[in-house]
Coordinates of C-alpha atoms in Angstrom, one line a residue:
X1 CA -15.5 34.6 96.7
X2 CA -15.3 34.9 100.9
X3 CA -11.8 35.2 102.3
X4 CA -10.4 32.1 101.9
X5 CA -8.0 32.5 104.7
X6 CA -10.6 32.2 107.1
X7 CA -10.6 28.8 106.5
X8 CA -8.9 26.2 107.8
X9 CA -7.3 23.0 106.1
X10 CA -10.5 21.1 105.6
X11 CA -12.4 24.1 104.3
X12 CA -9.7 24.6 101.9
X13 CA -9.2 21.3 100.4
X14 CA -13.2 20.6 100.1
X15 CA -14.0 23.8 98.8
X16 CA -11.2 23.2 96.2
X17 CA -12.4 19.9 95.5
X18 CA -15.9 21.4 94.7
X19 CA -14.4 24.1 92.5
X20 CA -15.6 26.8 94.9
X21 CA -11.9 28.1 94.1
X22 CA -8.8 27.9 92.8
X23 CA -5.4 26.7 94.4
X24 CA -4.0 29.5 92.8
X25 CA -6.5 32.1 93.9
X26 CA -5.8 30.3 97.4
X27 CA -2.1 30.8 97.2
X28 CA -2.5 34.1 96.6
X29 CA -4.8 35.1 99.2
X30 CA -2.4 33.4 101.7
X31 CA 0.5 35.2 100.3
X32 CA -0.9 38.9 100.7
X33 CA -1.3 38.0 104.5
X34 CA 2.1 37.1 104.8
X35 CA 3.4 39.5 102.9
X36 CA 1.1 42.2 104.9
X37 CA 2.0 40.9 108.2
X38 CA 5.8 41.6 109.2
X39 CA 5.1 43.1 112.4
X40 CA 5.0 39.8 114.0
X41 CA 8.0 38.5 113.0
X42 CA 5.8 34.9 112.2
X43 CA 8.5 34.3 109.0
X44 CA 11.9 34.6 108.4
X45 CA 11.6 33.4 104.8
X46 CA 8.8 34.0 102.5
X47 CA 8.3 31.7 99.3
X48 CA 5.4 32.6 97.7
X49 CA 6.8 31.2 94.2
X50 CA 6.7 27.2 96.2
X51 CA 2.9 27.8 96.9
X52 CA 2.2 29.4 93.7
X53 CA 4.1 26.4 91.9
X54 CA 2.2 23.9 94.0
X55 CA -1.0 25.7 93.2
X56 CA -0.5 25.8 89.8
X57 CA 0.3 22.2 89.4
X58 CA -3.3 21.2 92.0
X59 CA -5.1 23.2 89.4
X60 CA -3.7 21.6 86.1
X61 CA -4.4 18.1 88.2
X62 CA -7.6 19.4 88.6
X63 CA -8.2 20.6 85.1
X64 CA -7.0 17.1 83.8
X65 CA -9.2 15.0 85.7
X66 CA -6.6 13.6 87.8
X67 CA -7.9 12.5 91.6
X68 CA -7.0 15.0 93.9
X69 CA -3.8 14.6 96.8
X70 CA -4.7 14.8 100.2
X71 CA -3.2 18.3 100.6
X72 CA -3.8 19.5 97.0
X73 CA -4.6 23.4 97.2
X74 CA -3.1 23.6 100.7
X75 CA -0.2 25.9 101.7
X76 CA 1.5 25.8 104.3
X77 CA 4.0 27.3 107.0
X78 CA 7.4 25.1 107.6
X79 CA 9.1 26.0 110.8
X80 CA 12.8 26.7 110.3
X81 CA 13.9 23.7 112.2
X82 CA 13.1 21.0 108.5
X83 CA 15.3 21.2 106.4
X84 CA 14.1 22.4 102.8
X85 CA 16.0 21.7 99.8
X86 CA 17.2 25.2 98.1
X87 CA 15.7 27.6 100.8
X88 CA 17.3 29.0 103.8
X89 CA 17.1 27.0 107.3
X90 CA 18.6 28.3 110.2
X91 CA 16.8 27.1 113.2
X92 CA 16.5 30.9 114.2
X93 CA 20.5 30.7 115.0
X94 CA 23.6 33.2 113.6
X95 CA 25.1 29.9 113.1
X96 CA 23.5 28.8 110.6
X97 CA 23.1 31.8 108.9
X98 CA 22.6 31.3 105.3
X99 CA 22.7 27.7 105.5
X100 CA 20.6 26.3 102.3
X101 CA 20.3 22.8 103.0
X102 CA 20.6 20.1 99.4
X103 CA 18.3 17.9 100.8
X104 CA 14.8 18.0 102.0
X105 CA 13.3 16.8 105.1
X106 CA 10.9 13.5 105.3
X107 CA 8.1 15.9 107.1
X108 CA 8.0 18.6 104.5
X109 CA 8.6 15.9 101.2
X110 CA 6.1 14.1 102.7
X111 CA 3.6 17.3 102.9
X112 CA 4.6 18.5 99.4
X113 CA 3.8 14.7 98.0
X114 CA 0.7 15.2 99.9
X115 CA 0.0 18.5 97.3
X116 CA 1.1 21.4 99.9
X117 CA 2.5 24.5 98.8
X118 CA 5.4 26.0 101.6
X119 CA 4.1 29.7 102.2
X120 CA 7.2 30.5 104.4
X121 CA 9.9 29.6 106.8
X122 CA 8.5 30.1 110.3
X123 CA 10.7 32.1 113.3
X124 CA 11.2 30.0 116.4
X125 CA 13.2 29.7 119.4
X126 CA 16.8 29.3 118.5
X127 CA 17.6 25.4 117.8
X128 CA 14.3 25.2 119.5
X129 CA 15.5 26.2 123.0
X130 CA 12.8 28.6 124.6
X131 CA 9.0 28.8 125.7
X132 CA 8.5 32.1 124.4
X133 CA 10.4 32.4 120.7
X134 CA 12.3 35.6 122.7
X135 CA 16.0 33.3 121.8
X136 CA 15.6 33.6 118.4
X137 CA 19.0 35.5 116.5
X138 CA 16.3 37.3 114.6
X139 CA 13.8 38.7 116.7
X140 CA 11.2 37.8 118.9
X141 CA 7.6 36.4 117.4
X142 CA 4.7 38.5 118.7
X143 CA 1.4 37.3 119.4
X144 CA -1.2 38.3 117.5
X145 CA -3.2 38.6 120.9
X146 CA -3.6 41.3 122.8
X147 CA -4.8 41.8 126.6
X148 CA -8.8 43.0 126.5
X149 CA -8.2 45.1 129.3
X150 CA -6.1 47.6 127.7
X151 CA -3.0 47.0 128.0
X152 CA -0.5 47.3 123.9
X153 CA 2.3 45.2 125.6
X154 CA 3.3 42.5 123.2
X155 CA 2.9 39.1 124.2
X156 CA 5.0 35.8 123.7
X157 CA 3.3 33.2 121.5
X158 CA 4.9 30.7 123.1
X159 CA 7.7 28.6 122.0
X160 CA 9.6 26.9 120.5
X161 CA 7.1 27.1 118.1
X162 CA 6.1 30.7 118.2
X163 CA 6.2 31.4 114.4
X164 CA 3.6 28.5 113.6
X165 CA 1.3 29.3 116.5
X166 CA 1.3 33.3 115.4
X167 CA 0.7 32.8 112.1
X168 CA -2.0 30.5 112.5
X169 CA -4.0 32.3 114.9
X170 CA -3.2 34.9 112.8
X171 CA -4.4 33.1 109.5
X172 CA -1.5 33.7 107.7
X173 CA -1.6 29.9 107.2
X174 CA -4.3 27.3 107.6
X175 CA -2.0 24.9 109.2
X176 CA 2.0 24.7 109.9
X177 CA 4.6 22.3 111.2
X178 CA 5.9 22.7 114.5
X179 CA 8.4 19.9 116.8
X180 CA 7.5 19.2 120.4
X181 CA 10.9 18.3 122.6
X182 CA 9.3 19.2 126.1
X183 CA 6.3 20.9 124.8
X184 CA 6.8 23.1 121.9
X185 CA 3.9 22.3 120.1
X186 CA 1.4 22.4 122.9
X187 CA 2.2 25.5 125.0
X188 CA 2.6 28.1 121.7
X189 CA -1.5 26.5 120.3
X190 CA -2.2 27.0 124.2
X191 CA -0.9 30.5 123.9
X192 CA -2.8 31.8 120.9
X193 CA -5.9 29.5 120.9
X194 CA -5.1 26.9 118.3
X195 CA -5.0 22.9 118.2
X196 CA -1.7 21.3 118.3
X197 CA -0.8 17.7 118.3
X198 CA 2.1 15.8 119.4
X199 CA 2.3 12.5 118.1
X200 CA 4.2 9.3 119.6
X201 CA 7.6 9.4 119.4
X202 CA 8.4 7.8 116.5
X203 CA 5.5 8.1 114.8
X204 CA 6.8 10.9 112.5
X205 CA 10.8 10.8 111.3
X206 CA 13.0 13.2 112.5
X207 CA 15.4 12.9 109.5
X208 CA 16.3 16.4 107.8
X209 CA 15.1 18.0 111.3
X210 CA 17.6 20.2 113.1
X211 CA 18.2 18.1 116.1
X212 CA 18.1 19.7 119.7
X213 CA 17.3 16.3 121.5
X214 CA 17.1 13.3 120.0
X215 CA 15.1 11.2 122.2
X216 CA 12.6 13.8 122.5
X217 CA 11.8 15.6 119.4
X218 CA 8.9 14.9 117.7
X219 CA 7.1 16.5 114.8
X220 CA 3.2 17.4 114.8
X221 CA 1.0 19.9 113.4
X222 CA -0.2 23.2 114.4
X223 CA -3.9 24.3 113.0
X224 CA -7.3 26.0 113.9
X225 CA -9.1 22.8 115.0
X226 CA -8.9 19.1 115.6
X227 CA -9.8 17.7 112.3
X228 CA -7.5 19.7 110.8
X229 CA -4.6 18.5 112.8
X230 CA -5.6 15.1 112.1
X231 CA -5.5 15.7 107.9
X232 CA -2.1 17.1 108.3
X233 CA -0.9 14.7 110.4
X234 CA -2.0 11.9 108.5
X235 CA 0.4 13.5 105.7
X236 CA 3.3 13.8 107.9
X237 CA 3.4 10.2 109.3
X238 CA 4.9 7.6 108.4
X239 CA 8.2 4.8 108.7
X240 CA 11.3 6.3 107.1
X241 CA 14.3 4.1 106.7
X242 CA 16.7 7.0 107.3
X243 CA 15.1 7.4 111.0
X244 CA 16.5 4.6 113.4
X245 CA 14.1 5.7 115.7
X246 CA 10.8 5.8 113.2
X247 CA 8.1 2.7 114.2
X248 CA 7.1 0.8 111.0
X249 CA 3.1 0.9 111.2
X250 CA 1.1 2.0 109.1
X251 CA -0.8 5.6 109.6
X252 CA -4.2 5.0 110.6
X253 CA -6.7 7.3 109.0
X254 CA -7.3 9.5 112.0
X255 CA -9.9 12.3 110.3
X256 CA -12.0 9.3 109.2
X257 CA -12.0 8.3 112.8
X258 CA -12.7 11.4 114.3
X259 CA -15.8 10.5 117.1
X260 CA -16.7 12.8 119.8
X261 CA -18.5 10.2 121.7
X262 CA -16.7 9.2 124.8
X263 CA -19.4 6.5 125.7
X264 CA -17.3 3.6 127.6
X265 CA -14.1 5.8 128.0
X266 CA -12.5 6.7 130.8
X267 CA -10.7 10.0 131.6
X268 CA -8.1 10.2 134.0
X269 CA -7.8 13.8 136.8
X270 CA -4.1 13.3 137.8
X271 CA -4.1 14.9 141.5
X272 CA -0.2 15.7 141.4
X273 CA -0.9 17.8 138.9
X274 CA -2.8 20.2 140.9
X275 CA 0.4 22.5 142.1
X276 CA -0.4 24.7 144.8
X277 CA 0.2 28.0 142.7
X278 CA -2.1 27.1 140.0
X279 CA -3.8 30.2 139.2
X280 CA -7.8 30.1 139.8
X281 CA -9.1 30.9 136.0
X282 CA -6.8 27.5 135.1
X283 CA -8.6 25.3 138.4
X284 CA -11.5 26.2 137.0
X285 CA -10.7 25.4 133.2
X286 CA -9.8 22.4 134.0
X287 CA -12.7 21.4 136.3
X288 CA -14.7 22.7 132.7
X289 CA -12.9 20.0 130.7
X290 CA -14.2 17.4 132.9
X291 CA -17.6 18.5 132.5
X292 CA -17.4 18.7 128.9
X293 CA -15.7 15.0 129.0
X294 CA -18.7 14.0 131.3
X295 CA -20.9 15.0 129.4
X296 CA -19.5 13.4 126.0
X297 CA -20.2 10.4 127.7
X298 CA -17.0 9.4 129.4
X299 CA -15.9 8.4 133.2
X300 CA -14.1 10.4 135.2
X301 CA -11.6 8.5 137.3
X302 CA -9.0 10.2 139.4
X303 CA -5.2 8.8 139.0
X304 CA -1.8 9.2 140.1
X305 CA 1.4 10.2 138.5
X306 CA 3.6 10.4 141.7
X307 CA 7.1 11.3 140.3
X308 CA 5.5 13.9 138.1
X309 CA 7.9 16.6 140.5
X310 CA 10.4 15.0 139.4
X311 CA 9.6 15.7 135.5
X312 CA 10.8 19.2 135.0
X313 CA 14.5 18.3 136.8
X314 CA 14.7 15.3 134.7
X315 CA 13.8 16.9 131.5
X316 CA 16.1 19.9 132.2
X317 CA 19.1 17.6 132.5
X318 CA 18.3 14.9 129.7
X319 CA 17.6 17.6 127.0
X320 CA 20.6 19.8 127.6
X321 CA 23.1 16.6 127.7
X322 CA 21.6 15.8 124.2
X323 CA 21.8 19.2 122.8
X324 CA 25.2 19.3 124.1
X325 CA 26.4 16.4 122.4
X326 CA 24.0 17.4 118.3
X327 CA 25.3 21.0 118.8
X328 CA 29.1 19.6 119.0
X329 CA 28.6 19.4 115.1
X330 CA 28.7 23.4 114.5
X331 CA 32.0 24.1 114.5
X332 CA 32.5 26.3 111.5
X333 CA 34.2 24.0 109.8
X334 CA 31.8 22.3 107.0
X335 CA 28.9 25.0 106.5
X336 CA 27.1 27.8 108.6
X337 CA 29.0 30.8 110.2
X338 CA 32.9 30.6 110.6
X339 CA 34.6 33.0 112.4
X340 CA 38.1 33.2 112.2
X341 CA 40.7 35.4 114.1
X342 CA 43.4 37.0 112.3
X343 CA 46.2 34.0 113.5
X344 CA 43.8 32.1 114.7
X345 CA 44.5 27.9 115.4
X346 CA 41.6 25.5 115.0
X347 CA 40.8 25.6 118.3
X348 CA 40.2 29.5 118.4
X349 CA 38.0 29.0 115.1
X350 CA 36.0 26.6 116.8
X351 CA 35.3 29.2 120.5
X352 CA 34.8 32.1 118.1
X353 CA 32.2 30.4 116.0
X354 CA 30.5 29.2 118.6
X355 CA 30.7 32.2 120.8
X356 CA 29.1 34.5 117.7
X357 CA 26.6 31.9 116.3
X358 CA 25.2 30.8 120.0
X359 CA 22.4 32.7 121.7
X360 CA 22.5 33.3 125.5
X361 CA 19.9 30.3 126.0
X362 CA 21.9 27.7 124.0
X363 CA 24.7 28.5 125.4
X364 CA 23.5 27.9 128.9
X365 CA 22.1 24.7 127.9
X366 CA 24.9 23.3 126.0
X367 CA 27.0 24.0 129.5
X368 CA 24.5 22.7 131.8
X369 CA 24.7 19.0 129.3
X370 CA 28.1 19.3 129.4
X371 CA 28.2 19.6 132.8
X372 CA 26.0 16.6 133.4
X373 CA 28.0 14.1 131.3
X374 CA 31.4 15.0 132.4
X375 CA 33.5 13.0 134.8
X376 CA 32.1 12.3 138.1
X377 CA 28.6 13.9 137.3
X378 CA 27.3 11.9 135.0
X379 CA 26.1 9.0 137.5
X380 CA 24.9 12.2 139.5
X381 CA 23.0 13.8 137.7
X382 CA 22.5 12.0 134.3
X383 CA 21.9 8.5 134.7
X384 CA 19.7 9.6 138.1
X385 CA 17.7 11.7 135.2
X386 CA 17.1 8.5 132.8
X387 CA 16.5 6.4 136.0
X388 CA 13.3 9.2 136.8
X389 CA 12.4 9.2 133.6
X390 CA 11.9 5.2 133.5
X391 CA 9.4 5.9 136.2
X392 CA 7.4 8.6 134.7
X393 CA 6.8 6.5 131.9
X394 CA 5.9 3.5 134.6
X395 CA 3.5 6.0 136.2
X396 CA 1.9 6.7 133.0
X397 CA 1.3 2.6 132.3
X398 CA -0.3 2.7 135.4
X399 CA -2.3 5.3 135.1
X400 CA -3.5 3.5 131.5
X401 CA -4.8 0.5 133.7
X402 CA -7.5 2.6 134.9
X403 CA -8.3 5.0 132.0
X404 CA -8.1 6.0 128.2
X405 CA -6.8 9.2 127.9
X406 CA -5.8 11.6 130.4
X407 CA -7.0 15.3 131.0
X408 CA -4.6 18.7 132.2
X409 CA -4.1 21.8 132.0
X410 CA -1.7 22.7 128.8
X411 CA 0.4 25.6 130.7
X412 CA 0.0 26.9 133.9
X413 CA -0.5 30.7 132.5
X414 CA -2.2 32.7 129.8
X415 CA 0.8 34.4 127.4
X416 CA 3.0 36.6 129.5
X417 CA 4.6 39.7 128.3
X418 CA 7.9 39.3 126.1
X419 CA 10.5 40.4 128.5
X420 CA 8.3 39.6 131.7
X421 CA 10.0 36.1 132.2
X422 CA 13.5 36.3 130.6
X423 CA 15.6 37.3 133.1
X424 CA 14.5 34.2 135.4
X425 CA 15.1 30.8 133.3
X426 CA 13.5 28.9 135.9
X427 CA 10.6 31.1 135.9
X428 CA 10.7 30.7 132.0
X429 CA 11.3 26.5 132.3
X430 CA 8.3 25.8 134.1
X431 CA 6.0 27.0 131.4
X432 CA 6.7 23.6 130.7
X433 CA 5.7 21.5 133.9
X434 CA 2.5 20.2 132.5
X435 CA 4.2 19.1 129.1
X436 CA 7.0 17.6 130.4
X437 CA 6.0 14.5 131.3
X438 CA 4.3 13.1 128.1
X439 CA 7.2 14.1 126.5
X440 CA 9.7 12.0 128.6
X441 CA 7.3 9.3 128.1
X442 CA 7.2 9.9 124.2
X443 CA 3.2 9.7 124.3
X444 CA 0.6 11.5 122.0
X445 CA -0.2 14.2 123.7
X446 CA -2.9 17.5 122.5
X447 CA -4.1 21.0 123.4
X448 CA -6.8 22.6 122.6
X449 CA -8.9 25.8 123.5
X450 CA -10.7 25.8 126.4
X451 CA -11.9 29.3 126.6
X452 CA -10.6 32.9 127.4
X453 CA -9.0 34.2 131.1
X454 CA -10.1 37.5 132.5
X455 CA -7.7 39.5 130.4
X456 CA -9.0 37.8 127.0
X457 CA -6.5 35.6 126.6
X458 CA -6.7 32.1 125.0
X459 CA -6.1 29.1 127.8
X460 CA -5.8 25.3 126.4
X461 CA -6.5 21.8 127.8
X462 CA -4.1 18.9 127.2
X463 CA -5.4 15.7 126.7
X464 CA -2.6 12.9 126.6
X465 CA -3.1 9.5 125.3
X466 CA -1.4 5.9 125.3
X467 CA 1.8 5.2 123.0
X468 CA 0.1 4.9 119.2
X469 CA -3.9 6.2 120.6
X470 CA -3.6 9.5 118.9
X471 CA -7.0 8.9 117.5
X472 CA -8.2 8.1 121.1
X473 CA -6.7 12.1 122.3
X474 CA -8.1 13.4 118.9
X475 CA -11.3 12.2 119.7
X476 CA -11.5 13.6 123.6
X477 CA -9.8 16.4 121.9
X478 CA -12.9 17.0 119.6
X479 CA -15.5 16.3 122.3
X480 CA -13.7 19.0 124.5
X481 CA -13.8 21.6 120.9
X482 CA -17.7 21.1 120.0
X483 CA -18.7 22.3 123.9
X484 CA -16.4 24.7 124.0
X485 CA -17.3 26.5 121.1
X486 CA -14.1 28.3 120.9
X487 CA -14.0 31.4 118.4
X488 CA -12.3 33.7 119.8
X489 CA -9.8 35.3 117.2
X490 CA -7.3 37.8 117.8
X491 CA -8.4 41.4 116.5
X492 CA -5.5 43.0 113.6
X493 CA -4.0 45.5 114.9
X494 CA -0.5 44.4 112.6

């Protein structure tokens, strides 16, 4: 039998529907690279007995004639932010620590009815709060990348979901979970050179996930290629009654729809996009993508986003208010850390906790959102904020009135060094400037590789679609994957 872990989620479950394999003999496979693999930091908790037991029970399935679930044979990385019944989440904070939820997510039930098996527990920015999983309370994630030119220095895999984008690229996983609150799902499968899709808000419930910001987050899967993201997101969505926020549609069978020919489309260029310091290898990236979306068939029309400058600001004050007022809930009270001072009233309990379980970055952000909705600032700076982002989204209607899907850059870099960016936050927020936006306007949104920058590095393009089209961005997604030809794959050095 080949290496199994070379493939990716389709490969898997076909080849284990043709009895190439076994689940088990899959499980295990997966399991050895995990466990061989603790130099980059990908997992804070393994659980190789939940992939084992899922593999067992796809084999007997098999063995008994039974019709196979989507995901049967499957295992998969969970990022630490879903809850999972018995086994430790922490979203990467000393707050939580130990915390072992009685109660599982909708995202990860969902993908164990589907037949997956949980390899792990994937690291990631503290409570989600980074773009380069250096917040984390246990260590920074490092990319299995490494420059071409030379240089050792280890290099972020982006964040918040730095654990799922490692271990993929890595193939310690075929596929893993990651959440998207201002592009956390996009710039880490930018980073290493995987696919990574955030769906419309809504589209997937965000009950049993740690919240950070509640009109933001949204769940999506991280995986090699396109198809593969579109089998695990299938799984994933869904309405769920517990999620006030969840749309009740059905989940349209987006592999089965899967068409890389753009005939009749149009793609959007949006000029404000083009920021004066955009680095040459990304110009030229880009200006690739449209010739690859050309060439599939589809127009090329430029649009405009004009308050897109206003994006970053508005995103930086709406996310911190909300993660303000969800992180008010660890208090050391009901479960997590408690930290209690020798003579200590409730009010010390509640600043110790929370000065031991908080990282530096959540800290800052839980000030700067309780700065924005106290007295006499919130009209300032808050409501200003939702007023902005009411006109993003009315820039991206507009924008649909002349084309399908839109085509950017993912991040305005290659991965940087850990340590390079982290004393300058604002350097470190506007990893995020091309993300931003489709995340304020809760649309589908994608990245995939493009290709490799002058140092060796992985570079993605975003394509971002209309509220409910993800099968319209999987599709330009998949065009801009077959003419790329992207197989670049990190070489082991952990």
């Amino acid at each position: 039998m080949s290496d199994v872990t070379n493939l990716g989620i389709a490969g898997i479950r076909d080849g284990f529907r043709a009895g190439d394999f076994s689940a088990r003999e899959v499980a295990d496979a997966f399991n050895a690279k995990v466990a061989g693999a603790k130099a980059l930091n990908a997992f804070l908790v393994e659980t190789p007995e939940h992939a084992l037991a899922a593999a067992d029970a796809a084999d007997a399935a098999r063995a008994a004639g039974e019709a196979p679930k989507p995901l049967a044979g499957v295992p998969i990385g969970m990022k630490d932010l879903f809850c999972t019944k018995g086994v430790t989440t922490t979203a990467a904070s000393e707050i939580l620590g130990g915390f072992v939820p009685p109660y599982e997510s909708t995202i990860s039930q969902k993908l164990w009815d589907a037949g997956a098996g949980m390899l792990g527990k994937l690291n990631m920015d503290q409570f989600a709060m980074g773009s380069s999983n250096e917040t984390s309370a246990f260590g920074n994630v490092i990319s299995p990348w490494r420059r071409s030119d030379g240089g050792n220095a280890a290099l972020a895999p982006g964040g918040s979901s730095g654990g799922s984008s490692s271990a993929v690229a890595a193939r310690l996983c075929p596929g893993a979970t990651g959440t998207d609150t201002g592009g956390s799902i996009r710039q880490p499968a930018a980073f290493t050179g995987i696919s990574g899709i955030k769906p419309t808000y809504g589209r997937c419930s965000r009950w049993g996930t740690i919240a950070f910001a509640s009109s933001l987050d949204q769940a999506g899967p991280m995986a090699q290629d396109v198809r593969d993201c579109a089998i695990m997101l299938e799984a994933m969505a869904g309405f769920d009654a517990k999620d006030a926020t969840s749309l009740q549609l059905d989940v349209p069978n987006w592999e089965a729809g899967l068409n890389a020919d753009l005939k009749g489309k149009r793609v959007g260029v949006p000029r404000e996009y083009r920021v004066d310091t955009m680095p040459a290898e990304i110009e030229a990236l880009w200006q690739q993508g449209v010739d690859w979306l050309r060439d599939a068939g589809a127009e090329i029309v430029e649009v405009s986003l004009p308050h897109t400058k206003y994006a970053l600001p508005a995103y930086y004050i709406i996310a911190p208010a909300e993660a303000s007022s969800n992180l008010a809930r660890y208090d050391g009270v009901r479960y997590g850390l408690r930290d209690l001072p020798e003579g200590a009233g409730l009010q010390d309990m509640y600043a110790a906790t929370r000065a031991d379980g908080f990282g530096a970055e959540v800290k800052r952000r839980i000030m700067i959102g309780t700065y924005v909705l106290s007295a006499g600032f919130y009209d300032a700076y808050y409501t200003q904020a939702q007023k902005v982002r009411a006109l993003i989204a009315r820039d991206f209607e507009r924008a649909f009135e002349q084309c399908d899907v839109l085509l950017t850059p993912t991040a305005p870099s290659a991965a940087f060094a850990l340590g390079e960016k982290q004393a300058d936050p604002i350097a470190m927020y506007l990893n995020d400037v091309f993300t931003v936006p489709a995340s304020l306007a809760g649309l589908p949104a994608m990245s995939v590789p493009g290709g490799l920058d002058a140092a060796g590095l992985p570079l993605g393009l975003q394509i971002i679609g209309k509220p409910l089209d993800e099968q319209g961005v999987l599709n330009a997604s998949l065009a801009i994957e077959q003419r790329a030809g992207f197989t670049a794959r990190p070489e082991a050095w952990w």
